[in-house]
Amino acid sequence: MKARELYHSLDFLGKTQQNWAFSHLVGKDYGEVFLDNPEVKGIKEKLLQIKRGYKKGIPLAYLLEESYFYGRRFYVNPDVLIPRPETEGLVERALDLPWKKALDLCTGSGVIATTLYLEKGGHIQGVDLSHKALALAKKNAKELGAQVDFSQGDLFSGLSGKFDLIISNPPYIKTASMMDLEVSLYEPHLALDGGRDGLDLIRRILEEAPSYLNPGGHLLLEIGDEQADKLLCLGQSFCGRIEVDLAKKPRYYIGRKKEIC
Ligand code: GLN
């Protein structure tokens, strides 16, 4: 199949995803091969798979097994959440804080932990309950040359030592809202479902984090846009504040551990 023919056969995706799928299949942007229009070989099967999967509503990131986060390419699969732009905002905030040792809870594909290492260095530990997610996180870190210490566990269980930063994009969606959300069709419920009020994991993190933070250390969480007031109320061990995402929705909780803790 010729490159231009391939490009047009992907136009059911819409422009941005069309360009993305094309460069994934060909290894070059469409603009680079438009004039030469070379023959593209060995992609028929994959193209069919993309068409079929997309029709069913499977996110393109899963079909291509890749996603971009903070300008880098990460492997993704249905064992992990597809990283979101909001989470890039979380990482930006982490990079503005002072820390040398950081812990990423619910690391999933490892995008946060890996990006923190590549942007700032230091000692980073990533934890997840899912063995399958951890396998992918390790693959991502290795591929990108990040030295992250990944371990399996239920939040803080099995951890020792203290950190300057605890960061997490925990599951924060209310169980009752899960059915209304398109993301819940193909993305892992373990990564999304935060229990009855969406705060099951967040409550545990707020309670346990102070014991794992050095004096003056920070807790940085991505949260649901209706959870801000609750977070401020629950986080009694922290001097906390909320910041908004690019859509101006309350999205980030930044808590500094109170010195008396
Ligand atoms: N840390 C990963 C991300 O932000 C996974 C988060 C999760 O599984 N809740 O994409």
Coordinates of C-alpha atoms and ligand atoms in Angstrom, one line a residue:
M1 CA 0.0 0.0 0.0
K2 CA 1.3 3.5 -0.9
A3 CA 1.8 6.0 2.0
R4 CA -0.9 8.4 0.7
E5 CA -3.4 5.6 0.4
L6 CA -2.6 4.5 3.9
Y7 CA -3.0 8.0 5.2
H8 CA -6.4 8.4 3.7
S9 CA -7.5 5.0 4.9
L10 CA -6.9 6.3 8.4
D11 CA -9.1 9.4 8.1
F12 CA -12.0 7.8 10.1
L13 CA -9.8 8.7 13.1
G14 CA -9.9 12.5 12.8
K15 CA -6.8 14.6 12.1
T16 CA -4.8 14.3 15.2
Q17 CA -5.2 10.6 15.7
Q18 CA -4.8 10.0 12.0
N19 CA -1.4 11.6 12.1
W20 CA -0.5 9.7 15.2
A21 CA -1.5 6.3 13.8
F22 CA 0.2 7.0 10.5
S23 CA 3.5 7.9 12.1
H24 CA 3.2 4.8 14.4
L25 CA 2.7 2.5 11.4
V26 CA 5.3 4.1 9.1
G27 CA 7.8 5.4 11.6
K28 CA 7.7 8.8 9.9
D29 CA 5.3 11.8 9.9
Y30 CA 3.0 12.0 6.9
G31 CA 4.7 15.3 5.8
E32 CA 8.0 13.6 5.5
V33 CA 6.8 11.0 3.0
F34 CA 4.0 12.9 1.2
L35 CA 6.1 13.8 -1.8
D36 CA 7.9 10.4 -2.3
N37 CA 4.8 8.4 -1.5
P38 CA 6.7 5.2 -0.9
E39 CA 5.3 1.7 -0.6
V40 CA 4.5 0.9 3.0
K41 CA 4.8 -2.8 3.7
G42 CA 3.7 -5.2 6.4
I43 CA 1.0 -3.1 7.9
K44 CA -2.3 -4.5 6.5
E45 CA -3.0 -6.7 9.5
K46 CA -2.3 -3.9 12.0
L47 CA -4.5 -1.5 9.9
L48 CA -7.4 -3.9 10.0
Q49 CA -6.9 -4.4 13.8
I50 CA -7.0 -0.6 14.3
K51 CA -10.1 -0.3 12.2
R52 CA -12.0 -3.1 14.0
G53 CA -10.9 -2.0 17.5
Y54 CA -11.7 1.7 16.9
K55 CA -15.2 0.8 15.7
K56 CA -15.7 -1.1 19.0
G57 CA -14.6 2.0 20.9
I58 CA -11.2 0.8 22.0
P59 CA -9.0 3.8 22.6
L60 CA -6.3 4.3 20.0
A61 CA -3.6 4.4 22.6
Y62 CA -4.4 0.7 23.4
L63 CA -4.6 -0.2 19.8
L64 CA -1.2 1.3 19.1
E65 CA 0.1 0.3 22.6
E66 CA 1.6 3.7 23.1
S67 CA 0.8 7.0 24.6
Y68 CA 2.7 10.3 24.9
F69 CA 3.3 11.9 28.3
Y70 CA 5.4 15.0 29.0
G71 CA 6.9 14.6 25.4
R72 CA 7.9 11.0 25.8
R73 CA 6.5 7.8 24.4
F74 CA 5.3 5.2 26.9
Y75 CA 3.9 1.8 26.3
V76 CA 0.4 1.3 27.5
N77 CA -2.0 -1.6 27.5
P78 CA -5.4 -2.4 29.1
D79 CA -3.7 -3.2 32.4
V80 CA -2.9 0.5 32.9
L81 CA -4.7 3.8 32.7
I82 CA -3.9 5.9 29.5
P83 CA -2.0 8.9 30.9
R84 CA -4.0 12.2 30.8
P85 CA -2.8 15.8 30.2
E86 CA -4.1 16.7 33.7
T87 CA -1.4 14.4 35.1
E88 CA 1.2 16.3 33.3
G89 CA 0.1 19.3 35.4
L90 CA 0.7 17.1 38.5
V91 CA 4.2 16.4 37.4
E92 CA 4.9 20.1 36.6
R93 CA 3.9 20.9 40.2
A94 CA 6.1 18.2 41.6
L95 CA 9.1 19.7 39.6
D96 CA 8.5 23.0 41.3
L97 CA 8.8 21.5 44.8
P98 CA 12.1 20.8 46.6
W99 CA 12.8 17.0 47.0
K100 CA 15.4 14.4 46.5
K101 CA 13.5 11.3 47.4
A102 CA 10.0 10.7 46.0
L103 CA 7.3 8.1 46.2
D104 CA 4.8 7.6 43.4
L105 CA 1.7 5.7 44.7
C106 CA -0.6 3.9 42.1
T107 CA 2.2 4.3 39.6
G108 CA 0.3 2.4 36.8
S109 CA 2.4 2.6 33.6
G110 CA 5.0 4.5 35.6
V111 CA 4.6 7.8 33.7
I112 CA 4.9 10.0 36.8
A113 CA 7.8 8.2 38.4
T114 CA 9.7 7.9 35.1
T115 CA 9.1 11.5 34.1
L116 CA 10.2 12.7 37.6
Y117 CA 13.4 10.8 37.3
L118 CA 14.2 12.0 33.8
E119 CA 13.4 15.6 34.6
K120 CA 14.9 15.9 38.0
G121 CA 16.8 12.8 39.0
G122 CA 16.9 11.8 42.7
H123 CA 15.7 8.6 44.2
I124 CA 12.2 7.6 43.0
Q125 CA 10.1 4.7 44.2
G126 CA 7.0 3.6 42.3
V127 CA 4.3 1.4 43.9
D128 CA 1.3 -0.3 42.5
L129 CA -1.1 -3.1 43.6
S130 CA -1.1 -4.6 40.1
H131 CA 1.8 -6.9 39.1
K132 CA 0.8 -6.4 35.5
A133 CA 0.9 -2.7 35.7
L134 CA 4.3 -2.9 37.4
A135 CA 5.7 -5.1 34.6
L136 CA 4.8 -2.3 32.2
A137 CA 6.1 0.4 34.4
K138 CA 9.4 -1.4 34.6
K139 CA 9.5 -1.8 30.8
N140 CA 8.8 2.0 30.3
A141 CA 11.5 3.1 32.8
K142 CA 14.0 0.8 31.2
E143 CA 13.2 1.9 27.7
L144 CA 13.6 5.5 28.6
G145 CA 16.6 5.1 30.8
A146 CA 15.0 6.0 34.1
Q147 CA 16.3 4.4 37.3
V148 CA 13.1 3.9 39.3
D149 CA 12.7 1.5 42.1
F150 CA 9.3 -0.2 41.5
S151 CA 7.6 -2.5 44.0
Q152 CA 4.3 -4.2 44.5
G153 CA 2.1 -3.2 47.4
D154 CA -1.1 -1.8 48.7
L155 CA -0.2 1.9 49.1
F156 CA 2.3 2.1 52.0
S157 CA 2.3 -1.5 53.0
G158 CA 5.8 -2.9 52.7
L159 CA 7.5 0.5 52.5
S160 CA 10.0 1.7 54.9
G161 CA 11.9 4.9 55.2
K162 CA 10.8 8.5 54.6
F163 CA 10.3 10.6 51.5
D164 CA 10.5 14.3 50.7
L165 CA 7.6 14.0 48.2
I166 CA 4.7 11.6 48.0
I167 CA 2.9 12.0 44.7
S168 CA -0.2 10.1 43.4
N169 CA -2.8 10.0 40.8
P170 CA -5.0 7.6 42.7
P171 CA -8.3 6.1 41.6
Y172 CA -10.8 9.0 42.5
I173 CA -14.0 8.3 40.6
K174 CA -17.2 7.4 42.5
T175 CA -18.3 3.9 42.0
A176 CA -21.7 5.1 40.9
S177 CA -20.3 7.3 38.3
M178 CA -18.2 4.6 36.7
M179 CA -20.9 3.3 34.5
D180 CA -21.5 6.7 33.0
L181 CA -17.9 7.2 32.0
E182 CA -16.6 6.1 28.6
V183 CA -13.1 5.5 30.2
S184 CA -14.5 2.8 32.4
L185 CA -15.3 0.6 29.3
Y186 CA -11.7 -0.2 28.4
E187 CA -9.5 1.2 31.2
P188 CA -8.8 -0.8 34.4
H189 CA -11.4 -0.2 37.1
L190 CA -8.7 -0.7 39.7
A191 CA -7.0 2.5 38.4
L192 CA -10.2 4.5 38.4
D193 CA -12.7 3.4 41.0
G194 CA -12.3 5.3 44.3
G195 CA -15.2 3.7 46.1
R196 CA -18.6 5.2 47.2
D197 CA -17.5 8.8 47.4
G198 CA -14.3 8.4 45.3
L199 CA -12.2 9.0 48.3
D200 CA -11.3 5.5 49.6
L201 CA -7.7 5.6 48.5
I202 CA -7.3 9.4 49.0
R203 CA -8.5 9.0 52.7
R204 CA -5.9 6.3 53.3
I205 CA -3.2 8.3 51.7
L206 CA -3.9 11.4 53.7
E207 CA -3.9 9.3 56.9
E208 CA -0.8 7.4 56.3
A209 CA 1.4 9.8 54.3
P210 CA 2.6 11.9 57.3
S211 CA 4.4 8.8 58.7
Y212 CA 6.3 8.4 55.5
L213 CA 7.2 12.1 54.9
N214 CA 10.3 13.9 56.1
P215 CA 9.6 17.1 58.1
G216 CA 8.3 19.8 55.7
G217 CA 7.8 17.1 53.0
H218 CA 4.9 17.4 50.4
L219 CA 2.0 15.3 49.4
L220 CA 0.8 16.0 45.9
L221 CA -2.4 14.4 44.6
E222 CA -4.5 14.5 41.5
I223 CA -8.2 14.7 42.6
G224 CA -11.7 14.8 41.3
D225 CA -13.0 18.3 40.6
E226 CA -15.7 18.0 43.3
Q227 CA -13.4 16.7 46.0
A228 CA -11.4 19.9 46.8
D229 CA -13.3 20.9 49.9
K230 CA -13.3 17.4 51.3
L231 CA -9.5 17.1 50.8
L232 CA -8.8 20.4 52.6
C233 CA -11.0 19.2 55.5
L234 CA -9.5 15.7 55.7
G235 CA -5.9 16.7 55.4
Q236 CA -5.5 17.9 59.0
S237 CA -1.9 16.9 59.1
F238 CA -1.1 19.2 56.2
C239 CA -1.1 22.8 55.3
G240 CA -3.0 22.2 52.1
R241 CA -4.1 24.1 49.1
I242 CA -5.8 23.3 45.8
E243 CA -4.7 24.3 42.4
V244 CA -6.7 24.2 39.1
D245 CA -6.0 22.4 35.9
L246 CA -5.9 23.9 32.4
A247 CA -9.7 23.7 32.2
K248 CA -9.8 25.7 35.4
K249 CA -11.1 22.8 37.4
P250 CA -9.8 22.1 40.9
R251 CA -7.5 19.2 40.2
Y252 CA -4.4 19.2 42.4
Y253 CA -4.0 19.0 46.2
I254 CA -0.7 20.2 47.5
G255 CA -0.1 19.5 51.2
R256 CA 2.9 20.4 53.2
K257 CA 3.4 18.2 56.2
K258 CA 2.9 20.3 59.4
E259 CA 6.1 20.5 61.4
I260 CA 4.5 19.1 64.6
C261 CA 3.7 15.7 63.0
Ligands
GLN1 N1 0.1 7.0 37.7 C1 -0.6 6.6 36.5 C2 -1.2 7.8 35.7 O1 -1.3 8.8 36.3 C3 -1.8 5.6 36.9 C4 -2.8 6.2 37.8 C5 -3.8 5.2 38.3 O2 -3.7 4.0 38.0 N2 -4.8 5.7 39.0 O3 -1.5 7.6 34.6

